[in-house]
XYZ file of C-alpha atoms in Angstrom:
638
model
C 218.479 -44.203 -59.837
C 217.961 -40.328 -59.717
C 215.558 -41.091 -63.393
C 213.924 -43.765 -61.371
C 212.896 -41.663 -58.491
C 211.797 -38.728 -60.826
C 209.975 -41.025 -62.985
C 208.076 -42.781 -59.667
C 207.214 -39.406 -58.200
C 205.642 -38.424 -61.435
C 203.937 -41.365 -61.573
C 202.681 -40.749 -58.058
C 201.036 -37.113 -58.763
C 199.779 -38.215 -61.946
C 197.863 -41.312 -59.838
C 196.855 -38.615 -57.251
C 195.370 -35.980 -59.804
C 193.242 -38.713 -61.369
C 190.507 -40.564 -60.128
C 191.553 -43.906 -58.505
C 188.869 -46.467 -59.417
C 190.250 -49.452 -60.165
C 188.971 -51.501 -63.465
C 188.002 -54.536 -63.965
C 188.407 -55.136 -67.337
C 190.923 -53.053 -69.005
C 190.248 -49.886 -71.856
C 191.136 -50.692 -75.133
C 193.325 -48.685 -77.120
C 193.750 -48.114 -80.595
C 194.968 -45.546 -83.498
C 193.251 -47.065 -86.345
C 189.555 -48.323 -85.319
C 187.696 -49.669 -82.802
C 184.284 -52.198 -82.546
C 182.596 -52.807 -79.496
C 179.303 -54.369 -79.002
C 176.994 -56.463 -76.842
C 178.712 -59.873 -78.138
C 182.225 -61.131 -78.519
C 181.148 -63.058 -81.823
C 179.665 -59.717 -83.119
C 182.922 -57.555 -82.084
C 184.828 -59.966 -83.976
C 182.738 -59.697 -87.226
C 183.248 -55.530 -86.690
C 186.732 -56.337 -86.954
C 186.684 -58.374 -89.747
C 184.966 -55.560 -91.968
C 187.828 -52.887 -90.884
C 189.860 -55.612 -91.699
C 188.611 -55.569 -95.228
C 188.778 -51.606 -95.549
C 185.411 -50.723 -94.469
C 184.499 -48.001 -92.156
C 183.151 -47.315 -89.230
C 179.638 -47.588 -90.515
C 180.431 -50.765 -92.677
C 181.270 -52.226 -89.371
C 179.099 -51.019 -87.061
C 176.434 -52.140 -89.842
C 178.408 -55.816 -89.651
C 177.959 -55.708 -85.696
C 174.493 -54.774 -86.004
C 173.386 -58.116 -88.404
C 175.595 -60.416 -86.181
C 173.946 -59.023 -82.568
C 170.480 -59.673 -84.259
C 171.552 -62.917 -85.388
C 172.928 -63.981 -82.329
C 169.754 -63.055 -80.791
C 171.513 -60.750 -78.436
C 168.299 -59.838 -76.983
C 166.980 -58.091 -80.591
C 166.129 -59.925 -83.865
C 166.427 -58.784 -87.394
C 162.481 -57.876 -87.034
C 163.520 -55.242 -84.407
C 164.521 -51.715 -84.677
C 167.429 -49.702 -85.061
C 168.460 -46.029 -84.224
C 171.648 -44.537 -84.871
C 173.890 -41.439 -84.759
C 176.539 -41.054 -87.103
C 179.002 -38.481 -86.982
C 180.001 -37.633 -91.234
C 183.693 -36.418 -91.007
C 182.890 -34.831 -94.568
C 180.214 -32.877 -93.956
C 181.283 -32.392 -89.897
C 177.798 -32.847 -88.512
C 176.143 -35.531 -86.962
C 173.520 -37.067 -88.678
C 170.265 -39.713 -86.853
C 168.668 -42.619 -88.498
C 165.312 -43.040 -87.528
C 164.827 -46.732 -87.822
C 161.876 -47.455 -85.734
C 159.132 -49.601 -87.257
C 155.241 -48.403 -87.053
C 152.216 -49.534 -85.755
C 150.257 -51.823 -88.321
C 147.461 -51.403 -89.998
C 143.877 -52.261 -87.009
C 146.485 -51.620 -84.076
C 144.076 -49.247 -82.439
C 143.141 -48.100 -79.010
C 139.396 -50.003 -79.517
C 141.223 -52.941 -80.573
C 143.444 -53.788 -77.685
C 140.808 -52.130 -75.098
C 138.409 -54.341 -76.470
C 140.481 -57.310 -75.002
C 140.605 -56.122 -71.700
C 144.120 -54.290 -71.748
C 145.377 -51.142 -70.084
C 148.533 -51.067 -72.322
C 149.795 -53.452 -75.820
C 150.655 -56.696 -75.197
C 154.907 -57.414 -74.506
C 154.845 -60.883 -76.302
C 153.534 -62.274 -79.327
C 151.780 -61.293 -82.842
C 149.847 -58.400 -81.380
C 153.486 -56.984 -80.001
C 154.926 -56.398 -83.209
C 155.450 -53.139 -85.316
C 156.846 -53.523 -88.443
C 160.749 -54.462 -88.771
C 162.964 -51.599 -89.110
C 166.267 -53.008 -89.153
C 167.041 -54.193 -92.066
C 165.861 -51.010 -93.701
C 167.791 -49.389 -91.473
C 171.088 -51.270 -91.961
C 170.561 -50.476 -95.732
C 170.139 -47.246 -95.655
C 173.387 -46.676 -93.628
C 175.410 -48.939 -95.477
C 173.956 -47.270 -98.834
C 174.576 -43.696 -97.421
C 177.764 -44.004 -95.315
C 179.243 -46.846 -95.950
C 181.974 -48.360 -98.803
C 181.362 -51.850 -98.952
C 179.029 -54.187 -100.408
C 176.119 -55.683 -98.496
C 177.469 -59.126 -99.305
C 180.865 -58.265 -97.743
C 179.023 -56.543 -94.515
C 176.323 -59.310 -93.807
C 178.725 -62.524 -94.632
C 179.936 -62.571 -90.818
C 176.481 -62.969 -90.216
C 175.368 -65.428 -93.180
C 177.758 -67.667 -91.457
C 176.807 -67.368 -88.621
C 172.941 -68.472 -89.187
C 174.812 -71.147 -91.224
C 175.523 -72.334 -87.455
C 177.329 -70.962 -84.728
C 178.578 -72.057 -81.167
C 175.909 -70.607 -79.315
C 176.844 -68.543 -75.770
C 175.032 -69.736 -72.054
C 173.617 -66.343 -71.767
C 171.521 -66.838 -74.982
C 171.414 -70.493 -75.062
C 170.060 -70.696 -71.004
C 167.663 -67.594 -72.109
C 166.106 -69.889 -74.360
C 165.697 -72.508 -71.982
C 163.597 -70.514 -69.281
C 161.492 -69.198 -72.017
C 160.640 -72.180 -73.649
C 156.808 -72.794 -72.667
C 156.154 -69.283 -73.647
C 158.297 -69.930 -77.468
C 155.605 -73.232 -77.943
C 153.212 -71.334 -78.544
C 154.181 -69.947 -81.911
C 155.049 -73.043 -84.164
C 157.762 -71.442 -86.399
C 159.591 -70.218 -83.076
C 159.688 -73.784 -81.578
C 161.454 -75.165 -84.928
C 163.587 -72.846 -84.623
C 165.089 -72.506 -80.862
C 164.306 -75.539 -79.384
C 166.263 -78.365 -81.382
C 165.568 -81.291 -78.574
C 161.856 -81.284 -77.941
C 160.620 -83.791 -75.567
C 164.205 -83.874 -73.906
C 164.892 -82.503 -70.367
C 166.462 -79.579 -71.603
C 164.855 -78.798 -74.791
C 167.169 -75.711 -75.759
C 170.488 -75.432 -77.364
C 173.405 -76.560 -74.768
C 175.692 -73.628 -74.179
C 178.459 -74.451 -76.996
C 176.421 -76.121 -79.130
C 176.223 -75.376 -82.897
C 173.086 -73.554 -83.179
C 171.557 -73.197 -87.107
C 169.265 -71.174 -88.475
C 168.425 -71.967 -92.329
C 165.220 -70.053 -92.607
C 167.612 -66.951 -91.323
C 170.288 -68.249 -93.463
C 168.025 -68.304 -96.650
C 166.730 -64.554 -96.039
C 169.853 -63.333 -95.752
C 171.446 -65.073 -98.643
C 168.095 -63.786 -100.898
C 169.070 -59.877 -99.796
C 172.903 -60.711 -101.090
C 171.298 -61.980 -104.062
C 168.788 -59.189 -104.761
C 172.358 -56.932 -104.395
C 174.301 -59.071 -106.376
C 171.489 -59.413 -109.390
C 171.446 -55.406 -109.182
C 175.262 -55.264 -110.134
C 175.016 -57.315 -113.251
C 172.179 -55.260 -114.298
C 174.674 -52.050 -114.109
C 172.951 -50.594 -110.803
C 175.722 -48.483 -108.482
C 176.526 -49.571 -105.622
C 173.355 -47.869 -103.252
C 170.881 -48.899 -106.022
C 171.691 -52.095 -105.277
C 171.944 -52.325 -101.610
C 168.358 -50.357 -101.560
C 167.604 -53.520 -104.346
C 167.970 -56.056 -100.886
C 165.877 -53.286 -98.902
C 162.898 -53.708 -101.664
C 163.461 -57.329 -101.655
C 162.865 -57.121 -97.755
C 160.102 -54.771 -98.056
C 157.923 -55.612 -101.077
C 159.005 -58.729 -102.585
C 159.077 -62.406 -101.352
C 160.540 -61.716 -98.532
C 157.666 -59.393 -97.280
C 155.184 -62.027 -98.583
C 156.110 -64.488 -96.382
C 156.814 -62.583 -93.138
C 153.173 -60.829 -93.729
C 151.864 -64.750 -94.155
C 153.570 -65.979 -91.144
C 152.241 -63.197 -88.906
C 148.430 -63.160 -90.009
C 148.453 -66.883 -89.629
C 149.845 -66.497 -85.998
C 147.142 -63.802 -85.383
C 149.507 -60.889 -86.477
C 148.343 -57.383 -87.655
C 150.849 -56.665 -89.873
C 150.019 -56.063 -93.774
C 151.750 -55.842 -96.874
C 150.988 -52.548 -97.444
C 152.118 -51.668 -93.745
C 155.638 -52.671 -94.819
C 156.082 -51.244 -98.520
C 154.693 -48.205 -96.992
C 157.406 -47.954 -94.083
C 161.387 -46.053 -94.591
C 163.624 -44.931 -92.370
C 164.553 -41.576 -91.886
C 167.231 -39.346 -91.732
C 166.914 -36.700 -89.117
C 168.552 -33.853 -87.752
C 169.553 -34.905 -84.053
C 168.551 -32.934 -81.126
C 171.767 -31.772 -78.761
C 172.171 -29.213 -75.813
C 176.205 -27.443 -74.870
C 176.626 -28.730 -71.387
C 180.081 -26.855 -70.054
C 181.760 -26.867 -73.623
C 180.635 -30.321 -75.126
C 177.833 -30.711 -77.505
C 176.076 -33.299 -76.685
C 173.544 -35.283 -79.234
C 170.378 -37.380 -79.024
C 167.808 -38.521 -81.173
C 164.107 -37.016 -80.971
C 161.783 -37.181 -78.890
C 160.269 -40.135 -80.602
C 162.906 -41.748 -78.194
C 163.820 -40.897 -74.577
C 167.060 -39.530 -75.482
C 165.526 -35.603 -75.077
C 165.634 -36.275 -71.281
C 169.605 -36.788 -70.701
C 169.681 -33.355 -72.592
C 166.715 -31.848 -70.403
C 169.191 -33.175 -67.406
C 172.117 -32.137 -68.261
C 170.325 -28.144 -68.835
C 168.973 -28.618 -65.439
C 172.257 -29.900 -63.651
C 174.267 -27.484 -65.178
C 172.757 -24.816 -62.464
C 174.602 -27.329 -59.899
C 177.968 -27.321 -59.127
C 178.304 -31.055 -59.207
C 182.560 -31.192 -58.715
C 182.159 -29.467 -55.652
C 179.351 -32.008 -54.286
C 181.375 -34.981 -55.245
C 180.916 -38.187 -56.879
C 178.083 -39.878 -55.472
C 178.195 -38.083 -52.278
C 174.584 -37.889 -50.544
C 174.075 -33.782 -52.217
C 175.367 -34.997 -55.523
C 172.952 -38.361 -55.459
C 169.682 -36.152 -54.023
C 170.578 -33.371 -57.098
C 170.902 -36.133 -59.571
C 168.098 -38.040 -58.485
C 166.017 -35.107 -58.041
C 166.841 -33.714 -61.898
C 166.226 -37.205 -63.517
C 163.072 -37.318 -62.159
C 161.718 -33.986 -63.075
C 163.308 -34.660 -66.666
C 161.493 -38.421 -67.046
C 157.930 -36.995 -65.978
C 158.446 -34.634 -68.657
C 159.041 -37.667 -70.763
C 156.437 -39.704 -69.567
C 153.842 -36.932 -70.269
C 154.974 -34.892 -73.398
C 157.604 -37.611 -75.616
C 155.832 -39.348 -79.045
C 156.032 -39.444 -81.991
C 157.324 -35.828 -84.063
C 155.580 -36.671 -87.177
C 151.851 -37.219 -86.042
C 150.109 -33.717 -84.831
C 150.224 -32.222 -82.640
C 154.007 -32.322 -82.597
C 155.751 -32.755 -78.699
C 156.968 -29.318 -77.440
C 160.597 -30.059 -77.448
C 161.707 -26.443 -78.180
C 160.177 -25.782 -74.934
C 161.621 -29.130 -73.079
C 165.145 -27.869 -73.861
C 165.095 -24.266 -73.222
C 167.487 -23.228 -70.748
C 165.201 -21.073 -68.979
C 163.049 -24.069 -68.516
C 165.568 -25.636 -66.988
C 166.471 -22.858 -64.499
C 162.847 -23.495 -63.659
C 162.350 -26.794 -63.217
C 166.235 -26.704 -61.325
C 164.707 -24.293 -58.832
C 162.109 -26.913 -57.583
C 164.547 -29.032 -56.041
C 164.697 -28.963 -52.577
C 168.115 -28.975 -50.897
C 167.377 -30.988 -47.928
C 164.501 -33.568 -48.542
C 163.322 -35.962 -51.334
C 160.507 -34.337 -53.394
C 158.388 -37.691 -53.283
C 156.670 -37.171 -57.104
C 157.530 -35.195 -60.006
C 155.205 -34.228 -62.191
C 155.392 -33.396 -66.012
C 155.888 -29.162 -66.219
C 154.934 -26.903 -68.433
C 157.514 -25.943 -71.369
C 154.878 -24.183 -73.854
C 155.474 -20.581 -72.730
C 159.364 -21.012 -73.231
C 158.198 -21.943 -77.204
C 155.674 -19.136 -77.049
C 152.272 -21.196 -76.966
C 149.849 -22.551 -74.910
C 149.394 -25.609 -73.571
C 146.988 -27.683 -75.364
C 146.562 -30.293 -72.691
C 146.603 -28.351 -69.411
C 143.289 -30.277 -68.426
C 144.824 -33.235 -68.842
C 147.664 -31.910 -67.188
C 145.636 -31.043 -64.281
C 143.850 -34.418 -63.635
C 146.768 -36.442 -64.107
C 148.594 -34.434 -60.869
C 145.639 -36.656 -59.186
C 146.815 -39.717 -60.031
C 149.662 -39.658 -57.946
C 150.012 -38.340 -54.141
C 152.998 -37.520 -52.350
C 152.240 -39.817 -50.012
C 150.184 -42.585 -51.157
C 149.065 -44.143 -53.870
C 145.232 -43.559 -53.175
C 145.038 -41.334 -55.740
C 145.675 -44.120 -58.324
C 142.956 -46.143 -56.856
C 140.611 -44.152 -58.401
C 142.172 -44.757 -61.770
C 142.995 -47.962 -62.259
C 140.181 -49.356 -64.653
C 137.808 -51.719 -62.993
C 137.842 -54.488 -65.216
C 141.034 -55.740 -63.321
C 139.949 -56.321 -59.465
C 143.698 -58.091 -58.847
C 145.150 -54.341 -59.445
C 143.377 -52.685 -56.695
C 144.933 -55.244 -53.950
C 148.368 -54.726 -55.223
C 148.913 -51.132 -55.751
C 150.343 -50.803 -52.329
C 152.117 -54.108 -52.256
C 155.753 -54.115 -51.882
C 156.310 -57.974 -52.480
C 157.021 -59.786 -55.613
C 155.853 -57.385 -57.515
C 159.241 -55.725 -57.087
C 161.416 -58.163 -58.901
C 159.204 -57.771 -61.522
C 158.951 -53.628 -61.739
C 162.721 -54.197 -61.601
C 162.586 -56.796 -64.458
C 160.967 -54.306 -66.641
C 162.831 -51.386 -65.770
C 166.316 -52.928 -66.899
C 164.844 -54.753 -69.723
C 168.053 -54.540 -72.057
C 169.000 -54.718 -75.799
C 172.261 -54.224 -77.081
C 174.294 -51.202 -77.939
C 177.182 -50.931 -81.076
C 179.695 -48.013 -81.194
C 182.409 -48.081 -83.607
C 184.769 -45.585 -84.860
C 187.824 -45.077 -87.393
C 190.809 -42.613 -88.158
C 188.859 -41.069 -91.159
C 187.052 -39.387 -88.383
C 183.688 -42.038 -88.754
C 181.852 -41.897 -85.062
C 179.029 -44.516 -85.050
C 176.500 -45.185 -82.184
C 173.772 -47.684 -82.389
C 170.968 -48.706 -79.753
C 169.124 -51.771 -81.488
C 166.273 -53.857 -80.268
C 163.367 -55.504 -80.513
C 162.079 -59.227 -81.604
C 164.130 -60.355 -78.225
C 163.677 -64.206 -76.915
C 161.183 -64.779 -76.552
C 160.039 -63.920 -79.937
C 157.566 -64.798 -82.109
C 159.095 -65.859 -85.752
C 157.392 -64.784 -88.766
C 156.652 -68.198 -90.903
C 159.591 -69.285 -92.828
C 161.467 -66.114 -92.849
C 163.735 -67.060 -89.752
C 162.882 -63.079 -88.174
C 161.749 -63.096 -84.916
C 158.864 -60.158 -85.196
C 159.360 -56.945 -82.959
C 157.727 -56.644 -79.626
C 157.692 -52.548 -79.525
C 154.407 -51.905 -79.787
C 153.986 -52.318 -75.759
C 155.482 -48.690 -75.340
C 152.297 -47.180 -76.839
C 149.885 -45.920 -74.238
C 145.904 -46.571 -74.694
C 144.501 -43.308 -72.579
C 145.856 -40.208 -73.112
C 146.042 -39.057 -69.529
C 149.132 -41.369 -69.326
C 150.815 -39.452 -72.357
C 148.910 -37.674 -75.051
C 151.321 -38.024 -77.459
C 152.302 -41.517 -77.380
C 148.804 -42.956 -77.364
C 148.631 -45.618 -80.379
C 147.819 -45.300 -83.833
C 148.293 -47.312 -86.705
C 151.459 -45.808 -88.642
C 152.786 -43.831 -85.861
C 155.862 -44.893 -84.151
C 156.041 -45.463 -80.053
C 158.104 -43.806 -77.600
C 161.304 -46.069 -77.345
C 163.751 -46.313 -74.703
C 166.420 -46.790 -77.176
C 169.140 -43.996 -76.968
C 172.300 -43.844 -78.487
C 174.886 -41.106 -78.060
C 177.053 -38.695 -79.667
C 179.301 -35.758 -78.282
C 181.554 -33.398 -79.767
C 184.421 -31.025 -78.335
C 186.075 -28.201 -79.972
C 184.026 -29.190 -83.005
C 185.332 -32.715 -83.174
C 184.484 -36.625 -82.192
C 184.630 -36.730 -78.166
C 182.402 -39.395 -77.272
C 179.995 -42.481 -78.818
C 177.831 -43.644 -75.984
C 175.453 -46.640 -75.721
C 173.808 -48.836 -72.856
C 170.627 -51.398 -72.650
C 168.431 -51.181 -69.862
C 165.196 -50.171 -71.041
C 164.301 -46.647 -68.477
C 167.710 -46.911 -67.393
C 169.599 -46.082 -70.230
C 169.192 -42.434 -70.157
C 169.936 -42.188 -66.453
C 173.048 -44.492 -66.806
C 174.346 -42.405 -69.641
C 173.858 -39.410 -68.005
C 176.047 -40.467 -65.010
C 178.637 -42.271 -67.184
C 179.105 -38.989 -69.152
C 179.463 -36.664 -65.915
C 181.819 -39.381 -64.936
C 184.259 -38.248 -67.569
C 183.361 -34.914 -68.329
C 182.938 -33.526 -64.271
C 184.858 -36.009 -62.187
C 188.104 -36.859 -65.012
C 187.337 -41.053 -65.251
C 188.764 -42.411 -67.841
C 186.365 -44.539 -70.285
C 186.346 -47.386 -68.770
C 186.432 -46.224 -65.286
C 183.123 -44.366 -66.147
C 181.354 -47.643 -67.484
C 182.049 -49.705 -64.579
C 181.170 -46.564 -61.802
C 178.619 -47.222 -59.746
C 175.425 -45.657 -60.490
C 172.139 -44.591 -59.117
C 169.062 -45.319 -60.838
C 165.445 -44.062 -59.885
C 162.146 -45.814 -59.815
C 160.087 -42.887 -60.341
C 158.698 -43.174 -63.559
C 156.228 -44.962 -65.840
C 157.090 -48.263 -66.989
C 157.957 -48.346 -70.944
C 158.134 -52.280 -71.032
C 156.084 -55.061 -69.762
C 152.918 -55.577 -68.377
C 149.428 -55.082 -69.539
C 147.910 -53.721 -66.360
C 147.823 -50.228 -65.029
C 149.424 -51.716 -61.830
C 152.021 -53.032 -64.057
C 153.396 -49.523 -65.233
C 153.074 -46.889 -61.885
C 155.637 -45.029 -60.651
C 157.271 -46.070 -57.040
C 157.288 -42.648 -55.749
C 160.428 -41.543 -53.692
C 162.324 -45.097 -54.264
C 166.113 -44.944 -55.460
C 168.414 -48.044 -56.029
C 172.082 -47.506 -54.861
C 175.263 -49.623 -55.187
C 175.739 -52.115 -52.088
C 179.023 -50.356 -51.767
C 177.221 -46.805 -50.638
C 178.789 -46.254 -47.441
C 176.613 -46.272 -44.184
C 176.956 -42.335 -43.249
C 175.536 -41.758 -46.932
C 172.793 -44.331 -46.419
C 171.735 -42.374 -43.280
C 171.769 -38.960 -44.454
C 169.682 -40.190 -47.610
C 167.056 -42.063 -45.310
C 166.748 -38.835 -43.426
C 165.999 -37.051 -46.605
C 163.030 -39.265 -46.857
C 164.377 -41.718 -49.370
C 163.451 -45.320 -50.077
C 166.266 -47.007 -50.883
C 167.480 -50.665 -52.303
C 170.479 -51.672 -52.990
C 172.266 -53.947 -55.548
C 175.623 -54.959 -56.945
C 174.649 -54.059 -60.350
C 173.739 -49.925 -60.969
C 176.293 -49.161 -63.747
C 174.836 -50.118 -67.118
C 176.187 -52.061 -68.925
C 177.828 -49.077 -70.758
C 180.013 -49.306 -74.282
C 181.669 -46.428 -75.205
C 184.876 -44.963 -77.318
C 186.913 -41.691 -76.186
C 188.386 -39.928 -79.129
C 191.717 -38.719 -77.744
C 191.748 -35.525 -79.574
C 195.313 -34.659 -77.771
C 197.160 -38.103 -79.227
C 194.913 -38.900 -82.292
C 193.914 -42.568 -80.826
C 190.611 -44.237 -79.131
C 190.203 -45.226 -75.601
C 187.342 -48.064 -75.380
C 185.095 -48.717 -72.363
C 182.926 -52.186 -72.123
C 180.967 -53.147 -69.370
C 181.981 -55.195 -66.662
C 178.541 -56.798 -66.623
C 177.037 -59.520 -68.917
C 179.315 -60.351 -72.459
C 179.872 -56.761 -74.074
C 183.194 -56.952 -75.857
C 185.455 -54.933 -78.063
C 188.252 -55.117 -80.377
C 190.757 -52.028 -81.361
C 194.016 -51.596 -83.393
C-alpha cells in the first residue's frame, strides 16, 4: 500500500509539472522507426519499406509516391522539398525539388489575358514536375534500396486501390471543373452520365496510365542493372526516362494539346538541387528551413524576433502572448511577401539581412504592447548585410497600397480592367469563405525517421484535384505557377519568368539539440504552415507539450498577408488588415481584452494545423510521434 501511495503521489507531481492538455489521438512510440504521413494507405507503405530494411529516406521516398498516388491533394506532376538530416556526415542537408516556369510563361503573356496573377487551375498553372526527380535523387543519394522495391507500394496501388471519402467526395464536387480536360475525366470520373459520377468512397479506384509510368521507371532501373550500372546510375536511369525519354514525350504532348506551355526542352533542362538549408539558434535548438525560394525563412525571422519576448512568462495563448505572436508573424510575412523568390535569378533576396539578429531586435521593437498595429509592412534588412536597398522606391509606393485604416489606398491600385474588384474591396461577405479557402489550401506533409540516426521531413504538393492530366501519362500536371506575381510592386523578386522557380508555401522542418535529431516538422495549409509550425514548436520547446499535445494545441493564425494561392484578381490576394482567427474555445475575458486592442477577430474549431511530427527522445533513445487530430494524417512506429 505504502508503494502504491508513493507511486500515486509521483504520478500526481509529474501530471502537475506538465502541461495538462488532453489528446485526442494518442503519440506513437517507437525505438526502431517511425512513418507518418497525410494518408493511412501511405503510412502503411512507409512501413512496409522499414520492413524490408530500408531507411528513413527509402521510406519517406515510399510515402511520398503513395500520397501522390492517392491524390492526397498533390500528384506525381507536383513538387517536392525536403530536409534530411545525414547521420554520417551530421548535417542537415535540403532538396530543392521545385519545378520551373516553362518556356512563354511571361508577365506579357498572362497580362495579355486580362490577369493580375497566374491562373490556379489548368494547363497555364503548371510548372514543370519536380517530384519524381526529386524522389530519385533522394533515393539515389540517401537511400539503400532499389526504386522497384520503394515505388511497388505505389505500383499497386495505381493497379487499384479502395479509394478514401475525403478523396473520393473531393472528386465529386470538382467534377464540372475535371470535364474540361479530356484525359482527367477518363481518369477520375469512372460513371459519367450517372448521378454521382465519381468514385464511391470504398470503391476500387484504377489508374493504368499511372500504373504504366510507373512500371516504365522500374523498368528503365531494372534494364540499367543488367547493363552493369550501380545502383544510383540506375535509379537516375528512371529519372532520364522521366525527363527525356518517352515518358517526357508524352506528358509534353498531352499538355500542348490541352493548351499547356510546357516543352521538352523545359524538362531535360530541369534538376533538383541540393542545398545548404538556412537555420537560426532559438534558446539552444537549431532550427532549419529551406531558402527563401520557400516561406520557410519567416518561422526563422520569428523565432529571432520572439526571442526578445519572454513568452513562458506571458503564457500559452494568453491575450500578451497572442498580440506578441500575432504581432511578430506579421512583421516576418510582409517581409516575405515583399523580399522571398527565387535565390538563383539576380538579384538574389537579402536573406543575410532577413535573419540578422539585430534586425530582429529592430523589427521586435515596433510592436506595440497595448494595441494591434493594423498593417505591417516589409522592412528594410540591407544595412544589416552591408548594402543598399535596391528597391526602396518600390518600397516606398507600396506603403500606399495599404492604410491603417482602410483599404482606399488599394483602390487606387487595383488595375481597371476588372470593375467587379473595386465594389468588393471593402466587402466582408462571401468573399471570406473564400480568402479563408485559399489561405488553408493544404498538401500533405511526410516525416520519417530511424535508429541509424536518418531524420526525414517532406512538404509535397502540387497537381492537386482538380488537376489537369498530362495525355496518357496518368500525372496530373502541377498548379504552382499561381504563386508568381505579375508587377513587381507586389514582390520584386517573385515576379515570373520562364525557368525561375515561385515562392512556395511549402515548408518542411528540421531541428537539432546538443548537436543531434530533436525534431522533424511538417503541416499543409498553404500561408498557414509557417505560422502553425511556429506555434507547434514553441509548444514543445517554451511551454513542455509533448508531441502530440503540440499538434492538436490550439492555434492562432493571422490574415494579414498576401494570398500565395488562388485567385486571379488583385481583390483576390489583399491582405485583411488587423483580422486574427482564434480557437472557439478562447475564453471570453481574452476575447475582450483582444477586441480592446483593436483586433478583428473570427473564430473556428479548427486553428491547429494539421501538424505531423516525430520527437527524438535523446534521453531514452526512442521516437515520440504527433499526427493531427484533423482530416486522415496517420502514422505507424515500432
Amino acid at each position: 500500500m505504502k508503494s502504491f501511495t508513493l507511486y500515486l503521489c509521483i504520478f500526481l507531481l509529474i501530471t502537475k509539472a506538465s502541461y495538462s492538455q488532453q489528446t485526442q489521438k494518442p503519440p506513437l512510440y517507437g525505438k526502431n522507426w517511425m512513418a507518418i504521413t497525410g494518408k493511412p494507405l501511405a503510412a502503411t507503405a512507409g512501413a512496409m519499406i522499414f520492413q524490408k530494411g530500408g531507411n528513413a529516406v527509402d521510406a519517406a521516398c515510399a510515402m511520398l509516391a503513395a500520397t501522390c498516388t492517392m491524390w492526397d491533394v498533390l500528384s506525381w506532376g507536383g513538387e517536392t522539398q525536403a530536409l534530411i538530416y545525414n547521420p554520417t556526415t551530421k548535417k542537415v542537408i535540403a532538396i530543392n525539388a521545385l519545378g520551373v516556369a516553362p518556356t512563354g510563361a511571361t508577365v506579357d503573356f498572362f497580362k495579355s489575358k486580362g490577369y493580375d496573377f497566374p491562373p490556379e487551375y489548368g494547363p497555364l498553372a503548371a510548372i514543370t514536375p519536380g517530384t519524381p526527380g526529386g524522389l530519385c535523387y533522394m533515393l539515389a543519394k540517401y537511400g539503400s534500396l532499389s526504386l522497384q522495391e520503394v515505388l511497388n507500394p505505389s505500383i499497386e496501388m495505381a493497379a487499384g486501390y479502395p479509394i478514401d471519402a475525403q478523396t473520393a467526395n473531393s472528386i465529386e464536387r470538382n467534377k464540372e471543373k475535371i470535364k474540361e480536360w479530356p484525359y482527367s475525366k477518363a481518369v477520375f470520373l469512372p460513371h459519367l452520365g450517372s448521378k454521382r459520377e465519381a468514385p464511391a468512397a470504398g470503391e476500387i479506384f484504377r489508374q493504368p496510365q499511372l500504373f504504366a509510368t510507373l512500371n516504365k521507371l522500374v523498368e528503365a532501373e531494372q534494364q540499367a542493372l543488367k547493363e552493369g550500372k550501380n545502383r544510383e546510375e540506375a535509379i537516375m536511369a528512371a529519372y532520364n526516362r522521366f525527363y527525356k525519354g518517352d515518358i517526357a514525350d508524352e506528358f509534353v504532348r498531352g499538355s500542348a494539346e490541352q493548351g499547356g506551355l510546357i516543352t521538352k526542352a523545359d524538362l531535360a533542362n530541369w534538376t533538383p538541387i541540393e542545398e545548404e538549408p538556412l537555420h537560426v539558434n532559438y534558446r539552444g535548438v537549431e532550427v532549419y528551413k529551406l531558402q527563401e525560394w520557400t516561406q520557410g525563412p519567416a518561422l526563422l525571422q520569428s523565432l529571432n524576433i520572439l526571442e526578445n519576448f519572454d513568452l513562458k512568462n506571458l503564457g500559452y495563448n494568453s491575450a500578451q502572448y497572442i498580440h506578441t505572436l500575432y504581432q511578430t508573424m506579421n512583421l516576418a510575412f510582409a517581409d516575405r511577401d515583399f523580399y522571398y523568390g527565387d535565390p538563383y535569378f539576380r538579384p538574389r533576396p537579402p536573406i543575410s539581412g532577413l535573419l540578422d539578429k539585430n534586425y530582429a531586435k529592430k523589427r521586435a521593437a515596433m510592436i506595440p504592447k497595448d494595441r494591434n498595429l493594423m498593417i505591417a509592412l516589409p522592412g528594410d534588412p540591407f544595412p544589416f548585410q552591408n548594402e543598399s536597398n535596391p528597391f526602396k522606391g518600390l518600397l516606398k509606393k507600396r506603403s500606399l497600397l495599404l492604410d491603417s485604416n482602410s483599404n482606399e489606398k488599394i483602390k487606387d491600385f487595383v488595375p481597371k480592367h476588372d470593375a467587379s474588384n473595386q465594389a468588393l474591396l471593402n466587402s466582408e461577405t462571401a468573399e471570406d469563405s473564400l480568402y479563408r479557402d485559399r489561405l488553408w489550401r493544404g498538401t500533405t506533409s511526410v516525416v520519417a525517421a530511424d535508429k541509424e540516426g536518418w531524420l526525414v521531413a517532406i512538404t509535397p504538393s502540387g497537381g492537386w484535384v482538380p488537376a489537369c492530366i498530362a495525355g496518357n501519362t496518368g500525372i496530373g500536371m502541377s498548379q504552382r505557377l499561381q504563386s508568381f506575381v505579375l508587377d513587381s510592386i507586389v514582390n520584386p523578386y517573385n515576379v515570373i519568368q520562364p525557368g525561375k522557380r515561385p515562392r512556395v508555401t511549402l515548408t518542411p522542418s528540421l531541428a537539432l539539440k546538443n548537436g543531434k535529431p530533436f525534431l522533424a516538422f511538417a503541416v499543409q495549409g498553404g500561408d498557414t504552415q509557417d505560422q502553425n509550425l511556429l506555434q507547434f514548436f514553441l509548444n514543445i520547446v517554451e511551454f513542455g507539450m509533448t508531441v502530440q499535445q503540440a499538434t492538436e494545441a490550439a492555434n492562432i493564425n493571422s490574415n494579414q498577408l498576401w494570398l500565395s494561392l488562388g485567385g486571379t484578381q488583385m481583390k483576390d490576394r489583399i491582405p485583411k488588415s488587423g483580422s486574427i482567427l482564434l480557437n472557439s474555445n478562447t475564453k471570453e475575458g481574452i476575447r475582450n481584452t483582444l477586441k480592446q486592442m483593436g483586433y478583428n477577430m473570427t473564430f473556428g474549431e479548427r486553428t491547429s494545423g494539421p501538424i505531423n511530427a516525430i520527437f527524438v527522445d535523446q534521453e531514452h533513445g526512442t521516437f515520440w510521434g504527433g499526427s493531427s487530430n484533423h482530416g486522415e494524417d496517420y502514422g505507424i512506429g515500432w
